[in-house]
């Protein structure tokens, strides 16, 4: 996984360890878990490609981002998102047999300004208390804790100031809805509206489309705002950093 690929033997061994810590999965549940692991790898690879492109756009990239102030600059104040999250993802929804549904509120938003030759690019990382798979939540949590050292979910997107365009590397929802069992980590871009719709249970998002218009939402207009890129957000919650 460190190098962006994983063998079937690796997957089988990892899932077997997770089952020992939780419960035996059915063949279909194992397949779902395999897909989730592979999609997490895809998401990491997509953001890596975007990051490399940012570096290519500015040869002085390392020196310039190192001087970024922790004070909230005007471009961040202008583009801070209003975030719409379904209440079903926030309020407890479970029962005695499945108590882990819900309780996944937004807990922080990180910002970071990349200075490039093509203009400023603002990276926003949204942190949620957890994410709950509708079928195999506890086993999936074990996998995430092993891989990331945290159960908090971090998702990120980029705002290109010059074009007012938002890019979602591995965090784009497309037309997927909250009740999609196997939501894909899509990559997409669209005009930035200043709004972010959380459209799936694993927090894939869009700035243009609410794919769950019938679900009541919590509108986050204020939240803990922190300075740092996605790696800083990860390490603030991970036991592996």
PDB file of C-alpha atoms in Angstrom:
ATOM      1  CA  UNK A   1       0.000   0.000   0.000  1.00  0.00           C
ATOM      2  CA  UNK A   2       2.918   2.331   0.673  1.00  0.00           C
ATOM      3  CA  UNK A   3       3.753   2.282  -3.038  1.00  0.00           C
ATOM      4  CA  UNK A   4       0.194   2.535  -4.335  1.00  0.00           C
ATOM      5  CA  UNK A   5      -0.516  -1.087  -5.124  1.00  0.00           C
ATOM      6  CA  UNK A   6      -1.585  -4.185  -3.239  1.00  0.00           C
ATOM      7  CA  UNK A   7      -1.728  -7.883  -4.162  1.00  0.00           C
ATOM      8  CA  UNK A   8      -4.670 -10.221  -3.671  1.00  0.00           C
ATOM      9  CA  UNK A   9      -2.672 -12.076  -1.026  1.00  0.00           C
ATOM     10  CA  UNK A  10      -2.137  -8.792   0.819  1.00  0.00           C
ATOM     11  CA  UNK A  11      -5.862  -8.042   0.674  1.00  0.00           C
ATOM     12  CA  UNK A  12      -6.805 -11.497   1.919  1.00  0.00           C
ATOM     13  CA  UNK A  13      -4.359 -11.311   4.839  1.00  0.00           C
ATOM     14  CA  UNK A  14      -5.495  -7.814   5.799  1.00  0.00           C
ATOM     15  CA  UNK A  15      -9.170  -8.724   5.730  1.00  0.00           C
ATOM     16  CA  UNK A  16      -8.530 -11.880   7.750  1.00  0.00           C
ATOM     17  CA  UNK A  17      -6.834  -9.821  10.473  1.00  0.00           C
ATOM     18  CA  UNK A  18      -9.719  -7.342  10.489  1.00  0.00           C
ATOM     19  CA  UNK A  19     -12.236 -10.176  10.779  1.00  0.00           C
ATOM     20  CA  UNK A  20     -10.424 -11.535  13.834  1.00  0.00           C
ATOM     21  CA  UNK A  21     -10.842  -8.160  15.511  1.00  0.00           C
ATOM     22  CA  UNK A  22     -14.534  -7.817  14.597  1.00  0.00           C
ATOM     23  CA  UNK A  23     -16.617 -10.530  12.905  1.00  0.00           C
ATOM     24  CA  UNK A  24     -16.644 -12.960  10.000  1.00  0.00           C
ATOM     25  CA  UNK A  25     -17.652 -11.315   6.736  1.00  0.00           C
ATOM     26  CA  UNK A  26     -19.743 -12.863   4.010  1.00  0.00           C
ATOM     27  CA  UNK A  27     -18.178 -13.218   0.526  1.00  0.00           C
ATOM     28  CA  UNK A  28     -20.118 -10.178  -0.713  1.00  0.00           C
ATOM     29  CA  UNK A  29     -19.010  -8.127   2.318  1.00  0.00           C
ATOM     30  CA  UNK A  30     -15.397  -9.136   1.685  1.00  0.00           C
ATOM     31  CA  UNK A  31     -15.720  -7.917  -1.871  1.00  0.00           C
ATOM     32  CA  UNK A  32     -17.097  -4.592  -0.661  1.00  0.00           C
ATOM     33  CA  UNK A  33     -14.184  -4.208   1.769  1.00  0.00           C
ATOM     34  CA  UNK A  34     -11.647  -5.011  -0.963  1.00  0.00           C
ATOM     35  CA  UNK A  35     -13.174  -2.305  -3.152  1.00  0.00           C
ATOM     36  CA  UNK A  36     -13.017   0.221  -0.299  1.00  0.00           C
ATOM     37  CA  UNK A  37      -9.324  -0.487   0.278  1.00  0.00           C
ATOM     38  CA  UNK A  38      -8.521  -0.158  -3.423  1.00  0.00           C
ATOM     39  CA  UNK A  39     -10.544   3.062  -3.722  1.00  0.00           C
ATOM     40  CA  UNK A  40      -8.637   4.582  -0.800  1.00  0.00           C
ATOM     41  CA  UNK A  41      -5.431   3.825  -2.698  1.00  0.00           C
ATOM     42  CA  UNK A  42      -6.866   5.438  -5.808  1.00  0.00           C
ATOM     43  CA  UNK A  43      -7.793   8.577  -3.872  1.00  0.00           C
ATOM     44  CA  UNK A  44      -4.240   8.928  -2.508  1.00  0.00           C
ATOM     45  CA  UNK A  45      -2.789   8.455  -5.987  1.00  0.00           C
ATOM     46  CA  UNK A  46      -5.101  11.074  -7.500  1.00  0.00           C
ATOM     47  CA  UNK A  47      -4.095  13.723  -4.984  1.00  0.00           C
ATOM     48  CA  UNK A  48      -0.431  12.869  -5.501  1.00  0.00           C
ATOM     49  CA  UNK A  49      -0.814  13.628  -9.211  1.00  0.00           C
ATOM     50  CA  UNK A  50      -2.469  16.975  -8.449  1.00  0.00           C
ATOM     51  CA  UNK A  51       0.288  17.851  -5.994  1.00  0.00           C
ATOM     52  CA  UNK A  52       2.968  17.059  -8.575  1.00  0.00           C
ATOM     53  CA  UNK A  53       1.188  19.328 -11.057  1.00  0.00           C
ATOM     54  CA  UNK A  54       1.213  22.192  -8.545  1.00  0.00           C
ATOM     55  CA  UNK A  55       4.960  21.756  -8.164  1.00  0.00           C
ATOM     56  CA  UNK A  56       5.449  21.754 -11.934  1.00  0.00           C
ATOM     57  CA  UNK A  57       3.552  25.040 -12.169  1.00  0.00           C
ATOM     58  CA  UNK A  58       6.096  26.714  -9.919  1.00  0.00           C
ATOM     59  CA  UNK A  59       9.768  25.786  -9.677  1.00  0.00           C
ATOM     60  CA  UNK A  60      10.072  27.834  -6.492  1.00  0.00           C
ATOM     61  CA  UNK A  61       7.125  25.970  -4.961  1.00  0.00           C
ATOM     62  CA  UNK A  62       8.823  24.711  -1.774  1.00  0.00           C
ATOM     63  CA  UNK A  63      10.251  28.084  -0.803  1.00  0.00           C
ATOM     64  CA  UNK A  64       7.045  29.969  -1.491  1.00  0.00           C
ATOM     65  CA  UNK A  65       4.612  27.759   0.387  1.00  0.00           C
ATOM     66  CA  UNK A  66       6.992  27.686   3.352  1.00  0.00           C
ATOM     67  CA  UNK A  67       6.385  31.413   3.865  1.00  0.00           C
ATOM     68  CA  UNK A  68       2.591  31.085   4.008  1.00  0.00           C
ATOM     69  CA  UNK A  69       1.261  32.887   7.067  1.00  0.00           C
ATOM     70  CA  UNK A  70      -1.079  31.160   9.514  1.00  0.00           C
ATOM     71  CA  UNK A  71      -3.231  34.303   9.524  1.00  0.00           C
ATOM     72  CA  UNK A  72      -6.346  33.844   7.405  1.00  0.00           C
ATOM     73  CA  UNK A  73      -5.682  35.780   4.160  1.00  0.00           C
ATOM     74  CA  UNK A  74      -8.415  37.539   2.149  1.00  0.00           C
ATOM     75  CA  UNK A  75      -8.603  34.831  -0.515  1.00  0.00           C
ATOM     76  CA  UNK A  76      -9.408  32.247   2.150  1.00  0.00           C
ATOM     77  CA  UNK A  77     -11.982  34.487   3.800  1.00  0.00           C
ATOM     78  CA  UNK A  78     -13.620  34.945   0.389  1.00  0.00           C
ATOM     79  CA  UNK A  79     -13.758  31.235  -0.430  1.00  0.00           C
ATOM     80  CA  UNK A  80     -14.533  29.615   2.931  1.00  0.00           C
ATOM     81  CA  UNK A  81     -17.171  26.984   2.218  1.00  0.00           C
ATOM     82  CA  UNK A  82     -20.702  26.754   3.520  1.00  0.00           C
ATOM     83  CA  UNK A  83     -21.012  23.009   4.079  1.00  0.00           C
ATOM     84  CA  UNK A  84     -24.242  21.030   3.832  1.00  0.00           C
ATOM     85  CA  UNK A  85     -24.148  17.675   5.639  1.00  0.00           C
ATOM     86  CA  UNK A  86     -27.154  15.344   5.974  1.00  0.00           C
ATOM     87  CA  UNK A  87     -28.399  15.111   9.538  1.00  0.00           C
ATOM     88  CA  UNK A  88     -28.607  11.331   9.130  1.00  0.00           C
ATOM     89  CA  UNK A  89     -24.801  11.381   9.093  1.00  0.00           C
ATOM     90  CA  UNK A  90     -24.644  13.436  12.303  1.00  0.00           C
ATOM     91  CA  UNK A  91     -27.389  12.210  14.631  1.00  0.00           C
ATOM     92  CA  UNK A  92     -27.189   8.696  16.122  1.00  0.00           C
ATOM     93  CA  UNK A  93     -29.155   6.343  13.880  1.00  0.00           C
ATOM     94  CA  UNK A  94     -28.278   2.898  15.204  1.00  0.00           C
ATOM     95  CA  UNK A  95     -29.721   0.414  17.641  1.00  0.00           C
ATOM     96  CA  UNK A  96     -28.321  -2.254  19.977  1.00  0.00           C
ATOM     97  CA  UNK A  97     -27.274  -4.473  17.070  1.00  0.00           C
ATOM     98  CA  UNK A  98     -25.682  -1.653  15.068  1.00  0.00           C
ATOM     99  CA  UNK A  99     -24.924   1.330  17.311  1.00  0.00           C
ATOM    100  CA  UNK A 100     -22.287   3.022  15.180  1.00  0.00           C
ATOM    101  CA  UNK A 101     -24.425   4.782  12.573  1.00  0.00           C
ATOM    102  CA  UNK A 102     -24.326   8.553  12.622  1.00  0.00           C
ATOM    103  CA  UNK A 103     -22.199  10.667  14.969  1.00  0.00           C
ATOM    104  CA  UNK A 104     -19.976  11.814  12.100  1.00  0.00           C
ATOM    105  CA  UNK A 105     -20.182  15.602  12.314  1.00  0.00           C
ATOM    106  CA  UNK A 106     -17.749  17.990  10.690  1.00  0.00           C
ATOM    107  CA  UNK A 107     -15.129  18.786  13.342  1.00  0.00           C
ATOM    108  CA  UNK A 108     -12.598  20.989  11.526  1.00  0.00           C
ATOM    109  CA  UNK A 109     -11.700  22.659   8.238  1.00  0.00           C
ATOM    110  CA  UNK A 110      -8.043  23.153   7.297  1.00  0.00           C
ATOM    111  CA  UNK A 111      -6.866  25.695   4.726  1.00  0.00           C
ATOM    112  CA  UNK A 112      -3.582  26.078   2.893  1.00  0.00           C
ATOM    113  CA  UNK A 113      -2.582  28.507   0.133  1.00  0.00           C
ATOM    114  CA  UNK A 114      -0.375  27.239  -2.698  1.00  0.00           C
ATOM    115  CA  UNK A 115       1.387  30.011  -4.626  1.00  0.00           C
ATOM    116  CA  UNK A 116       1.862  28.926  -8.233  1.00  0.00           C
ATOM    117  CA  UNK A 117       2.735  30.608 -11.503  1.00  0.00           C
ATOM    118  CA  UNK A 118      -0.860  30.018 -12.530  1.00  0.00           C
ATOM    119  CA  UNK A 119      -2.183  31.893  -9.512  1.00  0.00           C
ATOM    120  CA  UNK A 120      -3.166  30.986  -5.970  1.00  0.00           C
ATOM    121  CA  UNK A 121      -4.664  27.577  -5.266  1.00  0.00           C
ATOM    122  CA  UNK A 122      -6.400  27.061  -1.925  1.00  0.00           C
ATOM    123  CA  UNK A 123      -6.457  23.586  -0.462  1.00  0.00           C
ATOM    124  CA  UNK A 124      -9.342  22.830   1.891  1.00  0.00           C
ATOM    125  CA  UNK A 125      -9.376  19.686   4.020  1.00  0.00           C
ATOM    126  CA  UNK A 126     -12.608  18.747   5.758  1.00  0.00           C
ATOM    127  CA  UNK A 127     -12.366  16.544   8.857  1.00  0.00           C
ATOM    128  CA  UNK A 128     -15.292  14.435  10.045  1.00  0.00           C
ATOM    129  CA  UNK A 129     -15.443  12.574  13.366  1.00  0.00           C
ATOM    130  CA  UNK A 130     -15.784   9.229  11.543  1.00  0.00           C
ATOM    131  CA  UNK A 131     -17.414   7.625   8.535  1.00  0.00           C
ATOM    132  CA  UNK A 132     -19.870   4.763   8.852  1.00  0.00           C
ATOM    133  CA  UNK A 133     -20.196   2.090   6.223  1.00  0.00           C
ATOM    134  CA  UNK A 134     -23.845   0.943   6.141  1.00  0.00           C
ATOM    135  CA  UNK A 135     -22.946  -2.781   6.176  1.00  0.00           C
ATOM    136  CA  UNK A 136     -19.412  -3.395   7.491  1.00  0.00           C
ATOM    137  CA  UNK A 137     -18.661  -0.332   9.588  1.00  0.00           C
ATOM    138  CA  UNK A 138     -16.697  -1.913  12.460  1.00  0.00           C
ATOM    139  CA  UNK A 139     -14.473  -4.002  10.197  1.00  0.00           C
ATOM    140  CA  UNK A 140     -13.841  -1.035   7.922  1.00  0.00           C
ATOM    141  CA  UNK A 141     -12.916   1.070  10.981  1.00  0.00           C
ATOM    142  CA  UNK A 142     -10.261  -1.522  11.891  1.00  0.00           C
ATOM    143  CA  UNK A 143      -8.786  -1.255   8.381  1.00  0.00           C
ATOM    144  CA  UNK A 144      -8.761   2.550   8.525  1.00  0.00           C
ATOM    145  CA  UNK A 145      -7.246   2.600  11.991  1.00  0.00           C
ATOM    146  CA  UNK A 146      -4.515   0.223  10.841  1.00  0.00           C
ATOM    147  CA  UNK A 147      -3.763   2.148   7.674  1.00  0.00           C
ATOM    148  CA  UNK A 148      -4.222   5.775   8.749  1.00  0.00           C
ATOM    149  CA  UNK A 149      -3.872   5.570  12.527  1.00  0.00           C
ATOM    150  CA  UNK A 150      -7.237   7.319  12.953  1.00  0.00           C
ATOM    151  CA  UNK A 151     -10.955   6.835  12.486  1.00  0.00           C
ATOM    152  CA  UNK A 152     -11.553  10.486  11.581  1.00  0.00           C
ATOM    153  CA  UNK A 153     -12.262  10.960   7.890  1.00  0.00           C
ATOM    154  CA  UNK A 154     -10.384  13.627   5.932  1.00  0.00           C
ATOM    155  CA  UNK A 155     -11.477  14.750   2.470  1.00  0.00           C
ATOM    156  CA  UNK A 156     -10.000  17.608   0.468  1.00  0.00           C
ATOM    157  CA  UNK A 157     -10.525  19.789  -2.553  1.00  0.00           C
ATOM    158  CA  UNK A 158      -8.762  22.672  -4.284  1.00  0.00           C
ATOM    159  CA  UNK A 159     -10.025  26.109  -5.285  1.00  0.00           C
ATOM    160  CA  UNK A 160      -8.226  27.736  -8.234  1.00  0.00           C
ATOM    161  CA  UNK A 161      -8.565  31.461  -7.636  1.00  0.00           C
ATOM    162  CA  UNK A 162      -7.791  32.526 -11.205  1.00  0.00           C
ATOM    163  CA  UNK A 163     -10.633  30.509 -12.712  1.00  0.00           C
ATOM    164  CA  UNK A 164     -12.891  30.130  -9.647  1.00  0.00           C
ATOM    165  CA  UNK A 165     -12.872  26.410 -10.291  1.00  0.00           C
ATOM    166  CA  UNK A 166     -12.985  23.649  -7.671  1.00  0.00           C
ATOM    167  CA  UNK A 167     -11.129  20.381  -8.211  1.00  0.00           C
ATOM    168  CA  UNK A 168     -11.903  17.261  -6.193  1.00  0.00           C
ATOM    169  CA  UNK A 169      -9.051  14.721  -6.403  1.00  0.00           C
ATOM    170  CA  UNK A 170     -10.615  11.431  -5.339  1.00  0.00           C
ATOM    171  CA  UNK A 171     -13.315  13.227  -3.353  1.00  0.00           C
ATOM    172  CA  UNK A 172     -15.925  14.031  -6.014  1.00  0.00           C
ATOM    173  CA  UNK A 173     -19.401  12.561  -5.616  1.00  0.00           C
ATOM    174  CA  UNK A 174     -20.722  12.916  -9.142  1.00  0.00           C
ATOM    175  CA  UNK A 175     -24.346  11.718  -9.088  1.00  0.00           C
ATOM    176  CA  UNK A 176     -23.860   9.265  -6.203  1.00  0.00           C
ATOM    177  CA  UNK A 177     -26.261   9.599  -3.269  1.00  0.00           C
ATOM    178  CA  UNK A 178     -25.932   9.104   0.475  1.00  0.00           C
ATOM    179  CA  UNK A 179     -27.380   5.596   0.307  1.00  0.00           C
ATOM    180  CA  UNK A 180     -25.009   4.326  -2.381  1.00  0.00           C
ATOM    181  CA  UNK A 181     -23.464   1.198  -0.833  1.00  0.00           C
ATOM    182  CA  UNK A 182     -20.264   1.363  -2.875  1.00  0.00           C
ATOM    183  CA  UNK A 183     -19.587   5.040  -3.589  1.00  0.00           C
ATOM    184  CA  UNK A 184     -16.546   5.598  -5.770  1.00  0.00           C
ATOM    185  CA  UNK A 185     -13.795   8.116  -5.030  1.00  0.00           C
ATOM    186  CA  UNK A 186     -14.286  10.093  -8.221  1.00  0.00           C
ATOM    187  CA  UNK A 187     -12.114  12.937  -9.454  1.00  0.00           C
ATOM    188  CA  UNK A 188     -13.841  15.941 -10.986  1.00  0.00           C
ATOM    189  CA  UNK A 189     -13.864  19.702 -11.316  1.00  0.00           C
ATOM    190  CA  UNK A 190     -16.640  22.272 -11.542  1.00  0.00           C
ATOM    191  CA  UNK A 191     -17.249  25.990 -10.940  1.00  0.00           C
ATOM    192  CA  UNK A 192     -16.842  26.846  -7.266  1.00  0.00           C
ATOM    193  CA  UNK A 193     -20.067  28.113  -5.703  1.00  0.00           C
ATOM    194  CA  UNK A 194     -18.763  28.593  -2.162  1.00  0.00           C
ATOM    195  CA  UNK A 195     -21.025  25.716  -1.151  1.00  0.00           C
ATOM    196  CA  UNK A 196     -19.995  22.121  -0.477  1.00  0.00           C
ATOM    197  CA  UNK A 197     -22.621  19.370  -0.502  1.00  0.00           C
ATOM    198  CA  UNK A 198     -21.693  16.180   1.359  1.00  0.00           C
ATOM    199  CA  UNK A 199     -23.444  13.644  -0.855  1.00  0.00           C
ATOM    200  CA  UNK A 200     -22.352  10.168   0.297  1.00  0.00           C
ATOM    201  CA  UNK A 201     -21.767   8.360   3.593  1.00  0.00           C
ATOM    202  CA  UNK A 202     -17.999   8.428   2.901  1.00  0.00           C
ATOM    203  CA  UNK A 203     -18.186  12.198   2.402  1.00  0.00           C
ATOM    204  CA  UNK A 204     -17.752  12.532  -1.351  1.00  0.00           C
ATOM    205  CA  UNK A 205     -18.814  16.028  -2.321  1.00  0.00           C
ATOM    206  CA  UNK A 206     -19.774  18.578  -4.937  1.00  0.00           C
ATOM    207  CA  UNK A 207     -19.876  22.354  -5.065  1.00  0.00           C
ATOM    208  CA  UNK A 208     -22.755  22.421  -7.539  1.00  0.00           C
ATOM    209  CA  UNK A 209     -25.099  19.518  -6.913  1.00  0.00           C
ATOM    210  CA  UNK A 210     -27.001  18.263  -3.890  1.00  0.00           C
ATOM    211  CA  UNK A 211     -27.752  14.644  -4.808  1.00  0.00           C
ATOM    212  CA  UNK A 212     -29.951  14.185  -1.714  1.00  0.00           C
ATOM    213  CA  UNK A 213     -32.498  17.012  -1.948  1.00  0.00           C
ATOM    214  CA  UNK A 214     -34.992  15.168   0.281  1.00  0.00           C
ATOM    215  CA  UNK A 215     -32.545  14.695   3.179  1.00  0.00           C
ATOM    216  CA  UNK A 216     -32.605  17.364   5.886  1.00  0.00           C
ATOM    217  CA  UNK A 217     -29.188  18.987   6.225  1.00  0.00           C
ATOM    218  CA  UNK A 218     -27.063  20.678   8.825  1.00  0.00           C
ATOM    219  CA  UNK A 219     -25.604  23.866   7.363  1.00  0.00           C
ATOM    220  CA  UNK A 220     -22.101  24.489   8.668  1.00  0.00           C
ATOM    221  CA  UNK A 221     -21.425  28.224   8.413  1.00  0.00           C
ATOM    222  CA  UNK A 222     -18.905  28.263  11.251  1.00  0.00           C
ATOM    223  CA  UNK A 223     -16.477  25.558  12.327  1.00  0.00           C
ATOM    224  CA  UNK A 224     -13.008  25.201  13.839  1.00  0.00           C
ATOM    225  CA  UNK A 225     -10.740  26.684  11.173  1.00  0.00           C
ATOM    226  CA  UNK A 226      -7.109  25.567  11.170  1.00  0.00           C
ATOM    227  CA  UNK A 227      -4.062  26.342   9.077  1.00  0.00           C
ATOM    228  CA  UNK A 228      -2.402  23.407   7.337  1.00  0.00           C
ATOM    229  CA  UNK A 229      -2.492  21.121   4.338  1.00  0.00           C
ATOM    230  CA  UNK A 230      -4.018  17.650   4.148  1.00  0.00           C
ATOM    231  CA  UNK A 231      -0.901  16.075   5.697  1.00  0.00           C
ATOM    232  CA  UNK A 232      -1.159  18.405   8.693  1.00  0.00           C
ATOM    233  CA  UNK A 233      -4.845  17.520   9.073  1.00  0.00           C
ATOM    234  CA  UNK A 234      -3.999  13.816   8.919  1.00  0.00           C
ATOM    235  CA  UNK A 235      -1.220  14.043  11.500  1.00  0.00           C
ATOM    236  CA  UNK A 236      -3.283  16.099  13.934  1.00  0.00           C
ATOM    237  CA  UNK A 237      -5.577  13.092  14.335  1.00  0.00           C
ATOM    238  CA  UNK A 238      -3.369  10.095  13.539  1.00  0.00           C
ATOM    239  CA  UNK A 239      -1.436   8.062  16.095  1.00  0.00           C
ATOM    240  CA  UNK A 240       1.060   7.238  13.340  1.00  0.00           C
ATOM    241  CA  UNK A 241       2.582  10.738  13.076  1.00  0.00           C
TER     242      UNK A 241
END
